[in-house]
Coordinates of C-alpha atoms in Angstrom, one line a residue:
Chain A
M1 CA -21.8 9.8 -53.8
S2 CA -23.2 6.4 -54.5
N3 CA -19.6 5.1 -54.9
I4 CA -19.0 5.3 -51.2
S5 CA -19.3 1.9 -49.6
E6 CA -21.3 1.3 -46.4
A7 CA -18.1 0.8 -44.4
E8 CA -16.6 4.1 -45.7
K9 CA -19.9 5.9 -44.9
R10 CA -19.9 4.5 -41.4
K11 CA -16.3 5.6 -41.0
L12 CA -17.1 9.1 -42.2
F13 CA -20.0 9.5 -39.8
R14 CA -17.9 8.2 -37.0
E15 CA -15.2 10.8 -37.7
R16 CA -17.9 13.5 -37.8
R17 CA -19.3 12.4 -34.5
Q18 CA -15.9 12.3 -32.8
K19 CA -15.2 15.8 -34.0
K20 CA -18.4 17.1 -32.4
F21 CA -17.5 15.5 -29.1
S22 CA -14.0 16.8 -29.0
N23 CA -12.4 20.1 -28.0
G24 CA -14.9 20.9 -25.3
G25 CA -17.8 20.0 -27.5
A26 CA -19.0 17.3 -25.1
T27 CA -19.5 19.7 -22.2
S28 CA -21.2 22.3 -24.4
R29 CA -23.6 19.6 -25.6
L30 CA -24.5 18.8 -22.0
N31 CA -24.8 22.5 -21.3
K32 CA -27.2 22.9 -24.2
I33 CA -29.4 20.0 -22.9
T34 CA -29.5 21.3 -19.3
G35 CA -29.7 24.9 -20.3
Q36 CA -33.0 24.5 -22.2
A37 CA -34.6 22.7 -19.3
D38 CA -33.1 25.1 -16.7
S39 CA -31.7 22.1 -14.9
Q40 CA -29.0 22.0 -12.3
L41 CA -27.6 18.6 -13.4
N42 CA -23.9 18.1 -13.8
T43 CA -22.5 19.2 -17.1
E44 CA -19.0 18.0 -16.7
S45 CA -18.2 15.6 -19.5
P46 CA -16.1 12.5 -19.1
L47 CA -14.5 13.4 -22.4
D48 CA -13.5 16.9 -21.6
N49 CA -12.3 16.1 -18.1
P50 CA -9.4 13.6 -18.0
K51 CA -9.8 11.1 -15.3
N52 CA -8.2 12.2 -12.0
E53 CA -5.0 10.4 -11.3
F54 CA -5.4 8.6 -8.1
V55 CA -2.8 9.4 -5.5
L56 CA -2.1 7.0 -2.7
P57 CA -2.5 8.3 0.9
T58 CA 1.2 7.5 1.4
E59 CA 2.2 9.6 -1.6
R60 CA -0.1 12.4 -0.7
K61 CA 1.5 12.5 2.7
V62 CA 4.9 12.6 1.2
E63 CA 3.9 15.7 -0.9
T64 CA 2.4 17.6 2.0
T65 CA 5.4 17.0 4.3
S66 CA 7.9 17.9 1.6
S67 CA 9.2 20.9 3.4
H68 CA 10.0 18.9 6.5
D69 CA 11.7 15.8 5.3
D70 CA 13.0 15.7 1.8
I71 CA 15.2 12.7 2.2
H72 CA 12.3 10.7 3.6
N73 CA 10.1 11.8 0.7
E74 CA 12.4 10.5 -2.0
K75 CA 12.6 7.2 -0.3
S76 CA 8.9 6.8 0.1
V77 CA 8.2 7.9 -3.5
S78 CA 10.7 5.5 -4.9
E79 CA 9.4 2.7 -2.7
S80 CA 5.8 3.2 -3.9
E81 CA 6.9 3.4 -7.5
N82 CA 8.8 0.2 -7.3
T83 CA 6.2 -1.9 -5.5
P84 CA 3.8 -3.7 -7.9
Q85 CA 1.3 -4.2 -5.1
V86 CA 1.0 -0.5 -4.6
E87 CA 0.7 0.0 -8.3
L88 CA -2.1 -2.6 -8.5
L89 CA -4.0 -0.9 -5.7
K90 CA -3.5 2.5 -7.4
Q91 CA -4.9 1.0 -10.6
L92 CA -7.9 -0.5 -8.8
A93 CA -8.7 2.7 -7.0
S94 CA -8.4 4.8 -10.2
M95 CA -10.7 2.4 -12.0
Q96 CA -13.2 2.9 -9.2
K97 CA -12.8 6.6 -9.6
E98 CA -13.6 6.3 -13.3
G99 CA -16.8 4.4 -12.4
S100 CA -20.2 5.9 -12.2
D101 CA -22.4 6.8 -9.3
S102 CA -23.7 3.3 -8.7
T103 CA -23.6 1.1 -5.6
P104 CA -20.2 0.5 -4.0
D105 CA -18.5 -2.7 -5.1
L106 CA -15.2 -4.5 -4.6
F107 CA -13.3 -1.7 -6.1
S108 CA -14.7 0.9 -3.7
L109 CA -14.0 -1.5 -0.9
L110 CA -10.4 -1.8 -1.9
S111 CA -10.3 2.0 -2.4
S112 CA -11.7 2.6 1.0
M113 CA -9.2 0.1 2.5
Q114 CA -6.5 2.4 1.1
Q115 CA -7.8 5.3 3.0
N116 CA -6.5 3.6 6.1
G117 CA -3.5 1.9 4.7
V118 CA -2.3 -0.6 2.2
P119 CA -3.6 -4.2 2.6
N120 CA -0.9 -6.6 3.6
A121 CA -0.5 -10.2 2.5
N122 CA -3.2 -11.4 4.8
G123 CA -5.7 -8.9 3.5
F124 CA -5.7 -6.7 6.5
S125 CA -4.8 -3.0 6.2
E126 CA -1.7 -1.8 7.8
I127 CA -1.0 1.8 8.9
P128 CA 2.6 2.5 8.4
S129 CA 4.0 3.0 11.8
D130 CA 6.8 5.4 10.8
I131 CA 4.5 7.8 8.9
P132 CA 1.6 9.7 10.5
M133 CA -1.9 9.4 8.9
A134 CA -2.4 11.7 5.9
P135 CA -3.6 15.1 7.3
L136 CA -6.9 16.2 6.0
V137 CA -5.9 19.9 5.8
D138 CA -2.8 21.5 4.4
P139 CA 0.0 21.3 7.1
A140 CA 1.0 24.9 6.4
M141 CA -2.6 26.0 7.1
L142 CA -2.8 23.8 10.2
N143 CA 0.4 25.4 11.5
Y144 CA -0.9 28.8 10.9
H145 CA -4.2 27.9 12.5
N146 CA -2.4 26.5 15.6
Y147 CA -0.4 29.7 15.8
L148 CA -3.6 31.8 15.8
V149 CA -5.2 29.5 18.4
S150 CA -2.2 29.7 20.7
K151 CA -2.0 33.5 20.2
L152 CA -5.7 33.8 21.2
K153 CA -5.2 31.6 24.2
A154 CA -2.2 33.6 25.3
W155 CA -4.0 36.9 24.9
T156 CA -7.0 35.6 26.8
I157 CA -4.9 34.4 29.7
L158 CA -3.0 37.7 29.7
L159 CA -6.1 39.9 29.7
K160 CA -7.8 37.7 32.3
W161 CA -4.9 38.2 34.6
I162 CA -4.7 41.9 33.9
V163 CA -8.2 42.0 35.4
L164 CA -7.8 39.2 38.0
V165 CA -4.6 40.4 39.7
P166 CA -5.9 43.9 40.6
F167 CA -9.3 42.3 41.5
L168 CA -7.6 39.8 43.8
Y169 CA -5.5 42.5 45.3
L170 CA -8.6 44.5 46.1
V171 CA -10.4 41.5 47.5
T172 CA -7.6 40.7 49.8
R173 CA -6.5 44.2 50.6
G174 CA -9.8 46.1 50.2
E175 CA -9.8 47.4 53.7
D176 CA -6.6 49.3 53.1
F177 CA -8.4 51.7 50.7
D178 CA -10.7 54.5 51.4
H179 CA -14.2 53.4 50.2
S180 CA -15.2 56.9 49.4
S181 CA -12.5 57.1 46.8
I182 CA -12.7 56.1 43.1
L183 CA -13.0 52.5 44.1
G184 CA -16.1 53.2 46.2
P185 CA -18.6 52.0 43.5
L186 CA -16.6 48.8 43.2
S187 CA -16.9 47.9 46.8
N188 CA -19.6 45.4 46.2
V189 CA -17.5 43.7 43.5
T190 CA -14.4 43.6 45.7
D191 CA -16.3 42.5 48.7
S192 CA -14.8 39.1 49.8
T193 CA -18.2 37.6 50.4
N194 CA -19.1 38.1 46.7
F195 CA -15.8 36.8 45.5
F196 CA -16.9 33.4 44.1
M197 CA -19.9 34.9 42.4
V198 CA -17.9 37.6 40.7
F199 CA -15.0 35.3 39.8
T200 CA -17.4 32.7 38.3
A201 CA -19.3 35.4 36.3
F202 CA -16.0 36.8 35.0
E203 CA -14.7 33.3 34.0
I204 CA -18.0 32.6 32.1
V205 CA -17.8 35.8 30.2
A206 CA -14.1 35.4 29.5
T207 CA -14.4 31.8 28.4
S208 CA -17.5 32.6 26.2
I209 CA -15.5 35.4 24.4
Y210 CA -12.6 33.0 24.0
Y211 CA -14.8 30.4 22.4
Q212 CA -16.5 32.8 20.2
R213 CA -13.1 34.0 18.9
L214 CA -11.9 30.4 18.5
Q215 CA -14.9 29.5 16.4
N216 CA -14.4 32.6 14.2
I217 CA -10.8 31.5 13.6
E218 CA -11.9 27.9 12.9
R219 CA -14.5 29.1 10.5
N220 CA -12.1 31.4 8.7
N221 CA -9.4 28.8 8.4
K222 CA -11.9 25.9 7.8
V223 CA -9.9 23.9 10.4
N224 CA -11.3 22.0 13.3
T225 CA -8.8 22.4 16.1
L226 CA -9.6 19.2 18.0
D227 CA -10.1 17.1 14.9
N228 CA -6.6 17.9 13.7
N229 CA -4.6 18.2 16.9
S230 CA -6.2 15.8 19.4
K231 CA -4.6 12.4 19.5
I232 CA -7.7 11.1 21.2
V233 CA -10.0 12.2 18.4
K234 CA -7.6 10.7 15.8
M235 CA -7.6 7.4 17.6
V236 CA -11.4 7.4 18.0
S237 CA -11.7 8.2 14.2
I238 CA -10.1 4.8 13.6
V239 CA -12.8 2.9 15.5
P240 CA -15.4 1.8 12.8
E241 CA -19.0 2.9 13.4
G242 CA -21.0 0.1 14.8
I243 CA -18.3 -1.8 16.7
L244 CA -19.1 0.0 20.0
P245 CA -22.7 0.4 21.1
I246 CA -22.5 4.2 21.0
K247 CA -23.5 6.1 17.9
N248 CA -21.3 8.9 16.5
I249 CA -18.6 8.2 19.1
K250 CA -16.3 10.8 17.5
G251 CA -18.8 13.6 17.8
K252 CA -19.4 12.7 21.5
V253 CA -15.7 12.6 22.2
V254 CA -15.2 16.0 20.6
T255 CA -18.0 17.5 22.7
L256 CA -16.5 15.9 25.8
L257 CA -13.1 17.3 25.0
Q258 CA -14.5 20.8 24.5
Y259 CA -16.1 20.7 27.9
W260 CA -12.9 19.3 29.4
D261 CA -11.0 22.3 27.8
V262 CA -13.4 24.8 29.5
L263 CA -13.2 22.9 32.8
A264 CA -9.4 22.7 32.6
M265 CA -9.1 26.5 32.0
F266 CA -11.5 27.1 35.0
I267 CA -9.6 24.7 37.3
S268 CA -6.2 26.2 36.4
D269 CA -7.6 29.7 37.0
I270 CA -8.9 28.7 40.4
C271 CA -5.5 27.2 41.3
L272 CA -3.7 30.3 40.2
V273 CA -6.2 32.5 42.0
L274 CA -5.6 30.5 45.3
I275 CA -1.9 30.9 44.9
V276 CA -2.1 34.7 44.2
I277 CA -4.5 35.1 47.1
G278 CA -2.1 33.3 49.3
I279 CA 0.8 35.5 48.1
F280 CA -1.3 38.7 48.8
Q281 CA -2.3 37.5 52.2
K282 CA 1.3 36.7 53.2
F283 CA 2.8 40.0 52.0
Chain B
M1 CA -13.8 16.3 -47.9
D2 CA -17.3 17.6 -46.9
L3 CA -19.8 15.2 -48.3
D4 CA -23.5 15.9 -48.0
L5 CA -24.3 12.6 -46.4
E6 CA -27.7 11.9 -44.8
V7 CA -28.1 9.3 -42.0
D8 CA -31.0 7.0 -42.4
P9 CA -33.6 7.4 -39.7
N10 CA -33.8 3.6 -39.3
L11 CA -31.5 0.7 -38.2
H12 CA -31.5 -1.0 -41.6
S13 CA -27.7 -0.9 -41.9
L14 CA -27.4 -2.5 -38.5
I15 CA -30.1 -5.1 -39.1
T16 CA -28.5 -6.2 -42.3
S17 CA -24.9 -5.9 -41.0
T18 CA -22.9 -9.1 -41.4
T19 CA -19.9 -7.9 -39.4
H20 CA -21.4 -7.1 -36.0
K21 CA -20.8 -9.7 -33.3
W22 CA -21.9 -7.7 -30.3
I23 CA -24.8 -5.3 -30.1
F24 CA -25.6 -3.6 -26.8
V25 CA -29.0 -2.0 -26.3
G26 CA -29.2 0.4 -23.3
G27 CA -30.6 3.5 -21.7
K28 CA -32.4 4.8 -18.8
G29 CA -34.9 2.6 -16.9
G30 CA -38.4 2.3 -18.3
V31 CA -37.6 3.7 -21.8
G32 CA -38.2 0.4 -23.6
K33 CA -34.8 -1.3 -23.8
T34 CA -36.2 -4.8 -23.7
T35 CA -38.8 -4.1 -26.5
S36 CA -36.1 -2.4 -28.6
S37 CA -33.5 -5.2 -28.1
S38 CA -36.1 -7.8 -28.8
S39 CA -37.1 -5.9 -31.9
I40 CA -33.6 -5.6 -33.2
S41 CA -33.0 -9.3 -32.6
I42 CA -36.1 -10.3 -34.4
Q43 CA -35.4 -8.0 -37.4
M44 CA -31.8 -9.3 -37.6
A45 CA -33.0 -12.9 -37.4
L46 CA -35.7 -12.3 -40.1
N47 CA -33.3 -10.5 -42.4
Q48 CA -30.4 -13.0 -42.1
P49 CA -32.1 -16.4 -41.8
E50 CA -28.8 -18.2 -42.4
K51 CA -27.3 -16.8 -39.2
Q52 CA -27.8 -17.6 -35.6
F53 CA -28.6 -14.8 -33.1
L54 CA -28.7 -14.7 -29.4
L55 CA -30.4 -12.2 -27.2
I56 CA -29.0 -12.0 -23.6
S57 CA -30.6 -10.1 -20.8
T58 CA -28.0 -8.8 -18.4
D59 CA -30.5 -6.8 -16.5
P60 CA -30.9 -8.3 -13.0
A61 CA -34.6 -7.5 -13.3
H62 CA -35.2 -9.6 -16.4
N63 CA -38.0 -8.8 -18.9
L64 CA -37.2 -11.0 -21.8
S65 CA -39.5 -13.8 -20.8
D66 CA -42.4 -11.4 -20.4
A67 CA -41.6 -9.6 -23.7
F68 CA -41.7 -12.9 -25.7
G69 CA -44.4 -14.5 -23.5
E70 CA -42.3 -17.6 -22.9
K71 CA -39.9 -18.7 -20.2
F72 CA -36.2 -18.3 -20.7
G73 CA -33.5 -19.3 -18.3
K74 CA -29.8 -19.2 -17.8
D75 CA -29.2 -21.4 -20.9
A76 CA -29.9 -20.2 -24.4
R77 CA -33.2 -21.4 -25.7
K78 CA -34.8 -20.8 -29.2
V79 CA -37.7 -18.5 -29.4
T80 CA -40.9 -20.4 -30.4
G81 CA -41.6 -19.6 -34.0
M82 CA -38.0 -18.6 -34.9
N83 CA -35.3 -21.1 -35.6
N84 CA -32.4 -18.7 -35.7
L85 CA -33.1 -16.6 -32.6
S86 CA -32.3 -17.7 -29.0
C87 CA -32.8 -16.0 -25.8
M88 CA -31.3 -16.3 -22.3
E89 CA -31.5 -14.5 -19.0
I90 CA -28.4 -14.4 -17.0
D91 CA -29.4 -15.3 -13.5
P92 CA -26.7 -14.6 -10.9
A93 CA -28.5 -16.6 -8.2
A94 CA -28.8 -19.7 -10.4
A95 CA -25.2 -19.4 -11.7
L96 CA -23.9 -19.0 -8.2
K97 CA -25.9 -22.0 -7.0
D98 CA -24.3 -24.1 -9.7
M99 CA -20.9 -22.9 -8.6
N100 CA -21.8 -23.7 -5.0
D101 CA -23.0 -27.2 -5.9
M102 CA -19.9 -27.8 -7.9
A103 CA -17.8 -26.8 -4.9
V104 CA -19.8 -29.2 -2.7
S105 CA -19.4 -32.1 -5.1
Q106 CA -15.6 -31.5 -5.2
G107 CA -15.5 -31.1 -1.5
Q108 CA -17.2 -34.4 -0.8
G109 CA -14.4 -36.2 -2.5
A110 CA -11.8 -34.3 -0.6
N111 CA -13.5 -34.7 2.8
Q112 CA -13.4 -31.1 3.8
G113 CA -15.6 -31.4 6.8
G114 CA -16.8 -28.1 8.2
L115 CA -16.4 -26.2 5.0
N116 CA -18.4 -28.7 3.1
D117 CA -21.2 -28.5 5.6
L118 CA -21.2 -24.8 5.2
L119 CA -21.4 -24.9 1.4
Q120 CA -24.3 -27.5 1.7
G121 CA -26.4 -24.6 2.9
G122 CA -25.5 -22.5 -0.2
A123 CA -23.2 -20.2 1.7
L124 CA -21.0 -19.5 -1.3
A125 CA -24.0 -18.5 -3.4
D126 CA -25.4 -16.4 -0.6
L127 CA -22.0 -14.7 0.1
T128 CA -21.1 -14.0 -3.5
G129 CA -24.6 -13.2 -4.6
S130 CA -24.7 -10.2 -2.3
I131 CA -21.5 -8.6 -3.8
P132 CA -22.5 -5.6 -5.9
G133 CA -21.3 -5.9 -9.5
I134 CA -21.8 -9.7 -9.6
D135 CA -24.4 -9.4 -12.3
E136 CA -21.9 -7.6 -14.6
A137 CA -19.2 -10.1 -13.8
L138 CA -21.5 -13.0 -14.7
S139 CA -22.5 -11.3 -17.9
F140 CA -18.9 -10.9 -18.7
M141 CA -18.2 -14.6 -18.0
E142 CA -21.0 -15.4 -20.4
V143 CA -19.4 -13.3 -23.1
M144 CA -16.1 -15.1 -22.5
K145 CA -17.8 -18.5 -22.7
H146 CA -19.3 -17.6 -26.1
I147 CA -16.0 -16.4 -27.5
K148 CA -14.4 -19.6 -26.3
N149 CA -17.1 -21.7 -27.8
Q150 CA -16.7 -19.9 -31.1
E151 CA -12.9 -20.3 -31.1
Q152 CA -13.1 -24.0 -30.2
G153 CA -16.2 -24.8 -32.2
E154 CA -17.8 -26.3 -29.1
G155 CA -21.4 -26.1 -28.0
E156 CA -23.9 -23.8 -29.6
T157 CA -22.3 -20.9 -31.5
F158 CA -23.9 -17.6 -32.5
D159 CA -23.0 -15.1 -35.2
T160 CA -24.3 -12.1 -33.3
V161 CA -25.1 -11.6 -29.6
I162 CA -27.5 -8.8 -28.7
F163 CA -27.4 -7.6 -25.1
D164 CA -30.6 -6.3 -23.4
T165 CA -28.7 -4.4 -20.8
A166 CA -29.5 -3.1 -17.3
P167 CA -30.1 0.7 -16.8
T168 CA -27.1 2.9 -17.6
G169 CA -25.0 2.6 -14.5
H170 CA -24.8 -1.2 -14.5
T171 CA -24.2 -1.3 -18.2
L172 CA -21.3 1.2 -18.1
R173 CA -19.7 -0.9 -15.4
F174 CA -20.1 -4.0 -17.5
L175 CA -18.5 -2.3 -20.5
Q176 CA -15.7 -1.1 -18.3
L177 CA -14.9 -4.6 -17.2
P178 CA -12.7 -5.6 -20.1
T179 CA -10.4 -2.6 -19.8
T180 CA -10.4 -2.9 -16.0
L181 CA -9.7 -6.6 -16.0
S182 CA -7.0 -6.1 -18.7
K183 CA -5.1 -3.6 -16.5
L184 CA -5.7 -5.6 -13.4
L185 CA -4.4 -8.8 -15.0
E186 CA -1.3 -7.0 -16.3
K187 CA -0.5 -5.9 -12.7
F188 CA -1.3 -9.4 -11.4
G189 CA 1.1 -10.7 -14.0
E190 CA 3.9 -8.5 -12.5
I191 CA 3.1 -9.7 -9.0
T192 CA 2.9 -13.4 -9.9
G193 CA 6.2 -13.0 -11.8
K194 CA 7.8 -11.9 -8.6
L195 CA 5.9 -14.1 -6.2
G196 CA 5.4 -17.0 -8.6
P197 CA 7.5 -19.6 -6.8
M198 CA 5.9 -18.7 -3.4
L199 CA 2.4 -18.9 -4.8
N200 CA 3.0 -22.2 -6.4
S201 CA 4.4 -23.6 -3.1
F202 CA 1.2 -22.4 -1.4
M203 CA -1.0 -24.1 -4.0
G204 CA 0.7 -27.4 -3.7
S205 CA 3.0 -29.2 -6.2
G206 CA 1.6 -29.1 -9.7
N207 CA -2.0 -28.8 -8.8
V208 CA -2.7 -25.3 -10.3
D209 CA -0.6 -23.4 -12.8
I210 CA -1.5 -19.9 -11.7
S211 CA 0.6 -18.1 -14.3
G212 CA -0.8 -20.2 -17.1
K213 CA -4.4 -19.6 -15.9
L214 CA -3.8 -15.9 -15.6
N215 CA -2.2 -15.6 -19.1
E216 CA -5.2 -17.5 -20.6
L217 CA -7.6 -15.2 -18.8
K218 CA -5.6 -12.2 -19.9
A219 CA -5.6 -13.3 -23.5
N220 CA -9.4 -13.8 -23.4
V221 CA -10.0 -10.5 -21.8
E222 CA -7.8 -8.7 -24.3
T223 CA -9.7 -10.4 -27.1
I224 CA -13.0 -9.1 -25.7
R225 CA -11.5 -5.6 -25.2
Q226 CA -10.4 -5.5 -28.8
Q227 CA -13.7 -6.7 -30.1
F228 CA -15.7 -4.3 -28.0
T229 CA -13.7 -1.4 -29.3
D230 CA -13.9 -2.4 -32.9
P231 CA -16.8 -0.5 -34.6
D232 CA -17.2 -3.2 -37.2
L233 CA -17.8 -5.8 -34.5
T234 CA -19.5 -4.0 -31.7
T235 CA -22.0 -1.2 -31.5
F236 CA -24.2 0.3 -28.9
V237 CA -27.8 1.3 -29.5
C238 CA -29.2 3.9 -27.1
V239 CA -32.8 3.9 -26.2
C240 CA -34.6 6.9 -24.9
I241 CA -37.9 8.7 -24.7
S242 CA -38.4 12.3 -25.7
E243 CA -38.1 13.8 -22.2
F244 CA -35.4 15.9 -20.6
L245 CA -34.0 13.3 -18.1
S246 CA -33.9 10.6 -20.7
L247 CA -32.1 12.9 -23.2
Y248 CA -29.6 14.0 -20.6
E249 CA -28.8 10.4 -19.6
T250 CA -28.5 9.4 -23.2
E251 CA -26.0 12.1 -23.9
R252 CA -24.0 11.2 -20.8
L253 CA -24.1 7.5 -21.9
I254 CA -22.9 8.3 -25.4
Q255 CA -20.1 10.4 -24.0
E256 CA -19.1 7.6 -21.6
L257 CA -19.1 5.1 -24.4
I258 CA -17.0 7.3 -26.6
S259 CA -14.5 7.6 -23.7
Y260 CA -14.3 3.8 -23.7
D261 CA -13.7 3.9 -27.5
M262 CA -16.9 2.2 -28.2
D263 CA -19.0 2.8 -31.3
V264 CA -22.4 4.3 -30.8
N265 CA -24.3 5.6 -33.8
S266 CA -28.0 4.7 -33.2
I267 CA -30.7 6.2 -31.0
I268 CA -34.2 4.8 -30.7
V269 CA -36.6 7.4 -29.4
N270 CA -39.6 5.4 -28.0
Q271 CA -43.1 6.2 -27.0
L272 CA -43.8 9.1 -29.4
L273 CA -47.4 10.2 -29.7
F274 CA -47.4 11.7 -33.2
A275 CA -50.6 13.4 -32.2
D276 CA -50.7 15.7 -35.2
D277 CA -51.4 12.8 -37.5
D278 CA -53.8 11.1 -35.3
K279 CA -57.0 13.1 -35.7
E280 CA -59.2 10.4 -34.3
H281 CA -57.4 10.1 -30.9
N282 CA -56.1 13.5 -30.3
C283 CA -57.1 14.6 -26.8
K284 CA -55.8 17.7 -25.0
R285 CA -53.4 15.7 -22.9
C286 CA -51.9 13.9 -26.0
Q287 CA -51.5 17.3 -27.7
A288 CA -49.7 18.7 -24.7
R289 CA -47.4 15.8 -24.4
W290 CA -46.7 15.6 -28.1
K291 CA -45.8 19.4 -27.9
M292 CA -43.3 18.6 -25.2
Q293 CA -42.0 15.5 -27.1
K294 CA -41.6 17.6 -30.3
K295 CA -39.5 20.1 -28.3
Y296 CA -37.0 17.4 -27.3
L297 CA -37.2 15.7 -30.7
D298 CA -36.0 19.0 -32.2
Q299 CA -33.1 19.0 -29.8
I300 CA -32.3 15.4 -30.5
G301 CA -32.4 16.2 -34.2
E302 CA -29.9 19.0 -33.7
L303 CA -27.6 17.1 -31.3
Y304 CA -27.6 13.8 -33.2
E305 CA -27.6 14.7 -36.8
D306 CA -24.9 12.1 -37.5
F307 CA -26.7 9.4 -35.6
H308 CA -29.4 7.0 -36.8
V309 CA -32.3 8.5 -34.9
V310 CA -35.3 6.1 -35.1
K311 CA -38.6 7.5 -34.0
M312 CA -40.9 4.8 -32.6
P313 CA -44.6 5.3 -31.9
L314 CA -46.4 4.7 -28.6
C315 CA -48.7 1.8 -29.2
A316 CA -52.2 1.5 -27.9
G317 CA -51.4 -1.9 -26.3
E318 CA -48.5 -3.6 -24.8
I319 CA -45.8 -4.9 -27.2
R320 CA -45.6 -8.4 -25.9
G321 CA -45.4 -11.7 -27.7
L322 CA -43.7 -12.5 -31.0
P323 CA -46.4 -11.4 -33.4
N324 CA -46.6 -7.9 -31.7
L325 CA -42.9 -7.6 -31.6
K326 CA -42.6 -8.5 -35.2
K327 CA -45.1 -5.8 -36.2
F328 CA -43.4 -3.2 -34.0
S329 CA -39.9 -4.1 -35.0
H330 CA -40.7 -3.6 -38.6
F331 CA -40.4 0.2 -38.0
L332 CA -36.7 -0.3 -37.0
D333 CA -36.0 -1.5 -40.5
K334 CA -38.2 0.9 -42.3
E335 CA -39.0 4.1 -40.4
Y336 CA -42.5 4.7 -39.0
N337 CA -44.7 7.0 -41.1
P338 CA -47.5 8.4 -38.9
A339 CA -49.6 9.2 -42.0
T340 CA -49.6 5.7 -43.5
D341 CA -48.7 3.4 -40.6
G342 CA -50.9 5.0 -37.9
S343 CA -53.3 2.1 -37.9
V344 CA -50.7 -0.4 -36.8
I345 CA -50.4 1.0 -33.3
Y346 CA -54.1 -0.1 -32.7
E347 CA -53.6 -3.5 -34.3
L348 CA -51.4 -5.1 -31.7
E349 CA -52.9 -8.3 -30.3
D350 CA -54.0 -8.2 -26.8
K351 CA -52.0 -10.7 -24.8
N352 CA -54.1 -10.5 -21.6

């Protein structure tokens, strides 16, 4: 044993240590430490989890839209592969990803710049005009979500008018019916003097049910309809916080758009009601 | 080959090492990094009097001057009472002020008007000083400077440089810099290769050779990267206390260092009470804390059986000033024995 030199000894110990940290050993060591103290601290080891390969927003976009435009994809991929600037930024961002949880620095700044586009020669970021911004949700999921929302809207309009058309008929032609008949108890509802009150109450109930259903769909699909579909919200998202003297401008715009949606449905219903009443009055 | 080798519970092999050029001392905040790095430096300097050692503090909140009880600055200065140990504290503000002043003096000759006026107010220093990561960058520049000095035989040269590092996060970023810069410069090389003529025309005729500068920088960075990943040249000493969070952070630090291919084989466990052997000062609180410390010491023993785990005592007084540091540092070379060395912890001279 004494024949072993100090350098050989060091090498042997180094190999032993490396062995203990390899093949999942690193994570199990962290688990052991946190397990004894009943701690919730992170036990993912930098040795067991290879560093995430950073993907540029443009490339991510290419992957997600693959089913739509394969030719365009190949072009974009080959462009990004051949551009050293893009490679450099990719490298910078991956280095930042490898970094720890300390304060943001130049790397994070560069990385965040990439969220909005690749910096040009002047140092300003450019959003490629021919490609839309990278969607935050899977496009297939977004399409499915939009389909469900459209279906809900169509059913709401249909059911509303299944109720509204007979109601309007009764309001305009109520005197043609015998009030002692089955419609007798509804005479108050179909009374033309109560029309606006009944119509408004019906609209409120119908719109509330619609919104409740919409929220259920959004929750199930984990998709915010306005965030992903509204061009106004997308444009407002680009405005950096602090430039305008209004805090959380995006949130305020989303609320405003939701109110506008309700108001638009109400206005369109009133317009259609007026048309239908006109038709019933004429014939 | 399964040899029954035991690792010494001290840093004797490191202290007497003639190959190590860079020794990093790091760990969680408040565990005694400065005391440990000072102790290692002192022991190395005492054991190898023919060699020159430099202790650099890369922590933005410097403690070296307080530990030794004398003022150190941005330039290496010998510790009073030791002729082969120097200390320096990297001061980003001072270094940036120097850079600013240099820019001003150059600007005066070139009549730059508005820009010069702006720099007079220290704008460059203010601007760059506020960039996160600047401390690590300046520490790295210091390393490059020392390598250059050694290669060219210019200025003061040191055989071993010991780093008293900032808490873990900063240190990891600093240690990542060579790899990061190496990759970055490689990519820059590709870009300058393609845009070289254009860049040169921007910089004016023959004023700056960008490619040459980049290649020089790349070579320096590559040298540092190679040296940092050579276990015979560089090692990292982890400092911790026998508590859960400190142990957890030490393990993460070690794993990060291994992922950077850096050698780490020593752990200093500070502030141990050894209450069982101290019958005279064995209060209820000490017993309770020692019980807790023992629990984590057992775990450390299990987890780090192939590491040099050095158990250091909690002293009655502050470990400040060269005489106290010398006494304390002795236990890095020859492990502390609570039964026979217990009296030393009450013998430290009061600096206040």
